Short mmCIF file of C-alpha atoms in Angstrom, two decimals:
data_model
loop_
_atom_site.label_atom_id
_atom_site.label_comp_id
_atom_site.label_asym_id
_atom_site.label_seq_id
_atom_site.Cartn_x
_atom_site.Cartn_y
_atom_site.Cartn_z
CA UNK A 466 39.64 -9.73 -20.74
CA UNK A 467 37.33 -7.07 -21.95
CA UNK A 468 35.64 -7.88 -24.52
CA UNK A 469 35.66 -4.82 -26.98
CA UNK A 470 32.56 -2.98 -26.78
CA UNK A 471 32.84 -3.47 -23.19
CA UNK A 472 36.38 -1.14 -23.51
CA UNK A 473 34.79 1.26 -25.58
CA UNK A 474 31.89 1.77 -23.21
CA UNK A 475 34.60 2.08 -20.18
CA UNK A 476 36.29 4.97 -22.28
CA UNK A 477 33.29 6.19 -23.35
CA UNK A 478 32.24 6.52 -19.45
CA UNK A 479 35.86 7.67 -18.82
CA UNK A 480 35.93 10.21 -21.87
CA UNK A 481 31.97 11.96 -20.15
CA UNK A 482 32.98 11.89 -16.54
CA UNK A 483 36.52 14.23 -17.97
CA UNK A 484 34.28 16.47 -19.44
CA UNK A 485 32.25 16.83 -16.54
CA UNK A 486 34.72 17.04 -14.13
CA UNK A 487 36.87 19.80 -15.78
CA UNK A 488 33.77 21.85 -16.16
CA UNK A 489 32.78 21.55 -12.25
CA UNK A 490 36.08 22.30 -11.57
CA UNK A 491 36.50 25.88 -13.83
CA UNK A 492 33.39 27.19 -13.38
CA UNK A 493 32.88 27.48 -9.81
CA UNK A 494 34.13 31.13 -9.12
CA UNK A 495 31.74 31.72 -12.50
CA UNK A 496 27.82 31.83 -12.76
CA UNK A 497 26.56 29.26 -15.22
CA UNK A 498 24.48 30.18 -17.87
CA UNK A 499 21.10 28.52 -18.80
CA UNK A 500 22.96 27.11 -21.47
CA UNK A 501 25.81 25.81 -20.34
CA UNK A 502 23.67 23.98 -17.38
CA UNK A 503 21.42 22.76 -19.51
CA UNK A 504 24.46 21.09 -21.71
CA UNK A 505 25.85 19.51 -17.94
CA UNK A 506 21.95 18.65 -17.19
CA UNK A 507 22.53 16.51 -20.25
CA UNK A 508 26.35 14.70 -20.42
CA UNK A 509 25.50 13.90 -16.69
CA UNK A 510 22.30 11.90 -17.60
CA UNK A 511 23.94 10.32 -20.66
CA UNK A 512 26.85 9.43 -18.14
CA UNK A 513 24.00 7.92 -16.24
CA UNK A 514 22.08 6.32 -18.96
CA UNK A 515 25.31 4.86 -20.52
CA UNK A 516 27.33 4.03 -17.24
CA UNK A 517 29.45 1.22 -19.33
CA UNK A 518 31.84 1.52 -16.85
CA UNK A 519 30.35 -0.22 -14.10
CA UNK A 520 29.09 -4.56 -14.17
CA UNK A 521 25.87 -2.70 -12.53
CA UNK A 522 25.22 -1.77 -16.02
CA UNK A 523 25.46 -4.85 -17.43
CA UNK A 524 23.62 -7.19 -14.97
CA UNK A 525 20.94 -4.93 -14.51
CA UNK A 526 20.64 -5.53 -18.71
CA UNK A 527 21.06 -9.65 -18.42
CA UNK A 528 18.59 -9.15 -15.77
CA UNK A 529 16.01 -7.33 -17.24
CA UNK A 530 16.23 -8.64 -20.67
CA UNK A 531 15.11 -12.44 -18.72
CA UNK A 532 11.70 -11.06 -17.23
CA UNK A 533 8.40 -11.68 -18.59
CA UNK A 534 5.08 -9.71 -18.88
CA UNK A 535 3.94 -11.59 -16.17
CA UNK A 536 7.33 -9.86 -13.72
CA UNK A 537 8.52 -13.02 -12.71
CA UNK A 538 12.47 -14.14 -13.20
CA UNK A 539 11.85 -17.88 -14.19
CA UNK A 540 11.11 -19.94 -11.45
CA UNK A 541 13.86 -17.80 -9.71
CA UNK A 542 13.76 -14.90 -6.93
CA UNK A 543 14.75 -11.56 -8.64
CA UNK A 544 16.06 -8.80 -5.71
CA UNK A 545 15.13 -5.87 -8.67
CA UNK A 546 12.01 -4.40 -6.88
CA UNK A 547 8.85 -4.32 -8.97
CA UNK A 548 8.71 -0.86 -9.89
CA UNK A 549 11.52 -0.81 -12.01
CA UNK A 550 9.78 -4.23 -13.67
CA UNK A 551 6.80 -2.11 -14.50
CA UNK A 552 9.27 0.75 -16.10
CA UNK A 553 10.99 -1.63 -17.95
CA UNK A 554 7.45 -2.96 -18.84
CA UNK A 555 5.90 0.47 -20.21
CA UNK A 556 8.83 1.27 -22.26
CA UNK A 557 8.80 -1.81 -24.32
CA UNK A 558 11.64 -3.71 -22.57
CA UNK A 559 13.98 -1.19 -23.99
CA UNK A 560 16.50 -0.98 -21.59
CA UNK A 561 18.02 2.46 -22.99
CA UNK A 562 14.92 4.15 -22.35
CA UNK A 563 13.84 2.24 -18.71
CA UNK A 564 17.77 4.53 -17.95
CA UNK A 565 16.78 7.27 -18.88
CA UNK A 566 13.43 7.57 -17.28
CA UNK A 567 14.43 5.75 -14.42
CA UNK A 568 18.53 8.31 -13.71
CA UNK A 569 16.38 11.04 -15.18
CA UNK A 570 13.73 10.87 -12.22
CA UNK A 571 16.43 10.19 -9.74
CA UNK A 572 18.67 12.78 -11.15
CA UNK A 573 15.08 15.48 -11.45
CA UNK A 574 14.67 15.26 -7.67
CA UNK A 575 18.04 15.86 -6.32
CA UNK A 576 18.41 18.75 -8.48
CA UNK A 577 14.71 19.70 -6.58
CA UNK A 578 16.22 19.28 -3.63
CA UNK A 579 19.38 21.27 -4.69
CA UNK A 580 16.82 24.34 -5.51
CA UNK A 581 15.12 23.54 -2.39
CA UNK A 582 17.29 24.40 0.27
CA UNK A 583 19.22 26.90 -1.87
CA UNK A 584 22.53 25.34 -3.59
CA UNK A 585 23.47 27.26 -6.26
CA UNK A 586 24.23 25.13 -9.69
CA UNK A 587 27.93 26.02 -9.08
CA UNK A 588 27.86 24.35 -5.79
CA UNK A 589 25.56 21.75 -6.69
CA UNK A 590 27.39 21.39 -10.04
CA UNK A 591 30.75 20.75 -8.24
CA UNK A 592 29.68 18.28 -4.92
CA UNK A 593 27.29 16.02 -7.26
CA UNK A 594 30.01 15.51 -10.53
CA UNK A 595 33.06 15.13 -7.77
CA UNK A 596 31.71 13.28 -4.94
CA UNK A 597 28.04 11.22 -5.82
CA UNK A 598 28.30 10.84 -9.58
CA UNK A 599 30.09 7.82 -9.85
CA UNK A 600 27.43 5.57 -7.29
CA UNK A 601 24.15 7.84 -8.56
CA UNK A 602 24.60 6.30 -12.35
CA UNK A 603 25.07 2.49 -11.06
CA UNK A 604 22.95 2.02 -7.87
CA UNK A 605 18.91 2.21 -8.57
CA UNK A 606 18.75 3.05 -5.49
CA UNK A 607 19.47 6.40 -6.11
CA UNK A 608 15.53 6.80 -7.03
CA UNK A 609 15.03 6.19 -3.43
CA UNK A 610 17.62 8.67 -1.96
CA UNK A 611 16.63 11.60 -4.15
CA UNK A 612 13.03 11.19 -4.23
CA UNK A 613 13.83 10.33 -0.41
CA UNK A 614 15.49 14.38 0.25
CA UNK A 615 13.04 16.33 -1.70
CA UNK A 616 10.63 14.49 0.64
CA UNK A 617 12.31 15.77 3.20
CA UNK A 618 12.94 19.32 1.83
CA UNK A 619 9.26 18.92 1.17
CA UNK A 620 7.55 18.26 4.61
CA UNK A 621 10.39 20.84 6.39
CA UNK A 622 9.07 23.53 4.60
CA UNK A 623 6.28 25.35 6.76
CA UNK A 624 5.17 26.75 3.78
CA UNK A 625 1.92 25.61 1.47
CA UNK A 626 2.20 23.56 4.43
CA UNK A 627 -0.45 21.03 3.66
CA UNK A 628 -0.17 21.15 0.11
CA UNK A 629 3.63 19.81 0.34
CA UNK A 630 3.05 17.51 3.39
CA UNK A 631 1.27 15.30 0.88
CA UNK A 632 3.39 15.91 -2.15
CA UNK A 633 6.30 15.24 -0.14
CA UNK A 634 4.14 12.02 1.25
CA UNK A 635 4.03 10.70 -2.17
CA UNK A 636 7.20 11.12 -2.31
CA UNK A 637 8.26 8.72 0.68
CA UNK A 638 5.94 6.74 -0.51
CA UNK A 639 8.04 5.83 -4.26
CA UNK A 640 11.11 5.91 -2.24
CA UNK A 641 9.61 2.70 -0.49
CA UNK A 642 8.82 1.00 -3.91
CA UNK A 643 12.49 2.30 -5.41
CA UNK A 644 14.37 0.31 -3.33
CA UNK A 645 14.06 -2.11 0.35
CA UNK A 646 16.71 0.02 2.27
CA UNK A 647 14.68 2.74 1.99
CA UNK A 648 12.61 1.05 4.90
CA UNK A 649 14.99 2.04 7.45
CA UNK A 650 14.81 5.92 6.52
CA UNK A 651 11.23 6.40 6.35
CA UNK A 652 11.52 4.83 9.66
CA UNK A 653 13.34 7.26 11.03
CA UNK A 654 11.72 10.35 9.54
CA UNK A 655 9.08 10.92 11.83
CA UNK A 656 12.56 11.49 14.70
CA UNK A 657 13.67 14.00 12.42
CA UNK A 658 10.42 16.26 13.51
CA UNK A 659 10.80 16.00 17.32
CA UNK A 660 12.44 18.15 19.08
CA UNK A 661 14.77 15.89 21.82
CA UNK A 662 17.54 17.98 23.70
CA UNK A 663 21.63 17.16 22.35
CA UNK A 664 21.67 13.62 25.00
CA UNK A 665 18.49 12.09 23.30
CA UNK A 666 19.94 12.06 20.01
CA UNK A 667 23.08 10.55 21.23
CA UNK A 668 21.07 7.95 22.98
CA UNK A 669 18.91 7.55 20.17
CA UNK A 670 22.14 6.86 18.09
CA UNK A 671 23.92 4.76 20.19
CA UNK A 672 20.93 2.30 20.03
CA UNK A 673 20.21 2.51 16.60
CA UNK A 674 24.20 0.93 16.43
CA UNK A 675 23.45 -1.34 18.75
CA UNK A 676 20.71 -3.25 16.84
CA UNK A 677 22.02 -2.40 14.11
CA UNK A 678 25.52 -3.84 15.30
CA UNK A 679 23.44 -7.05 17.24
CA UNK A 680 21.03 -7.40 14.53
CA UNK A 681 22.62 -7.00 10.72
CA UNK A 682 22.66 -10.25 9.46
CA UNK A 683 18.69 -10.40 10.30
CA UNK A 684 18.45 -6.09 9.05
CA UNK A 685 20.10 -7.10 5.81
CA UNK A 686 17.55 -9.83 5.13
CA UNK A 687 15.02 -8.50 6.35
CA UNK A 688 16.09 -5.76 3.78
CA UNK A 689 17.25 -7.51 0.86
CA UNK A 690 16.47 -11.35 0.95
CA UNK A 691 12.85 -13.65 0.74
CA UNK A 692 11.32 -15.18 2.99
CA UNK A 693 12.98 -18.34 3.28
CA UNK A 694 16.17 -16.37 4.23
CA UNK A 695 13.86 -14.50 6.49
CA UNK A 696 13.41 -17.25 8.73
CA UNK A 697 17.59 -18.78 8.28
CA UNK A 698 17.97 -15.41 9.58
CA UNK A 699 16.18 -15.42 13.01
CA UNK A 700 17.60 -19.38 13.92
CA UNK A 701 21.02 -17.48 13.84
#
């Protein structure tokens, strides 16, 4: 049975999501005023900062609370990247402030990417709230994904090329340190700038599927496991 505080938090999350959902479906055909847009941004940030509805909220809180100033989790391995340990440390180990910074930056990169490719506010809010908000609000990979896709918009832009390449590469580095799974996307990124005919693309996609199917255990361990478990996976 849920504790009362957990139940209250879930109810608060449901209320915030309901408000955001109503905003998204009622405003699809209307231009959003700047005041309305600001309030929607604030509500989205609050929903992400207080994602009580998902157990990862409490999992991160418990894990981070046991990390000392040397970025260790006792004598055990912690799967959380050091970037988050560093952010938690400079936040004075204040969990709410930590979430506001991490998910706030992730949401900022998402908004910048949407504006970069020309998606107007109404469609951005509608798609994000209805399709992505729940997953975005609890998974720390959101920072890596948002940063990566913003980097893609910069690297594909042909204006002010040098500056945007530099900023885009810095965003790729941030994405790399944000989540281990970003390695796969970063490895595939250079291929997106090479012109292929459709048959070459189909061949590349088929090869990727074959590799993932045959080496999924090793790839998973490589991205999320320790050195010891990598050795075990290589023996499979």
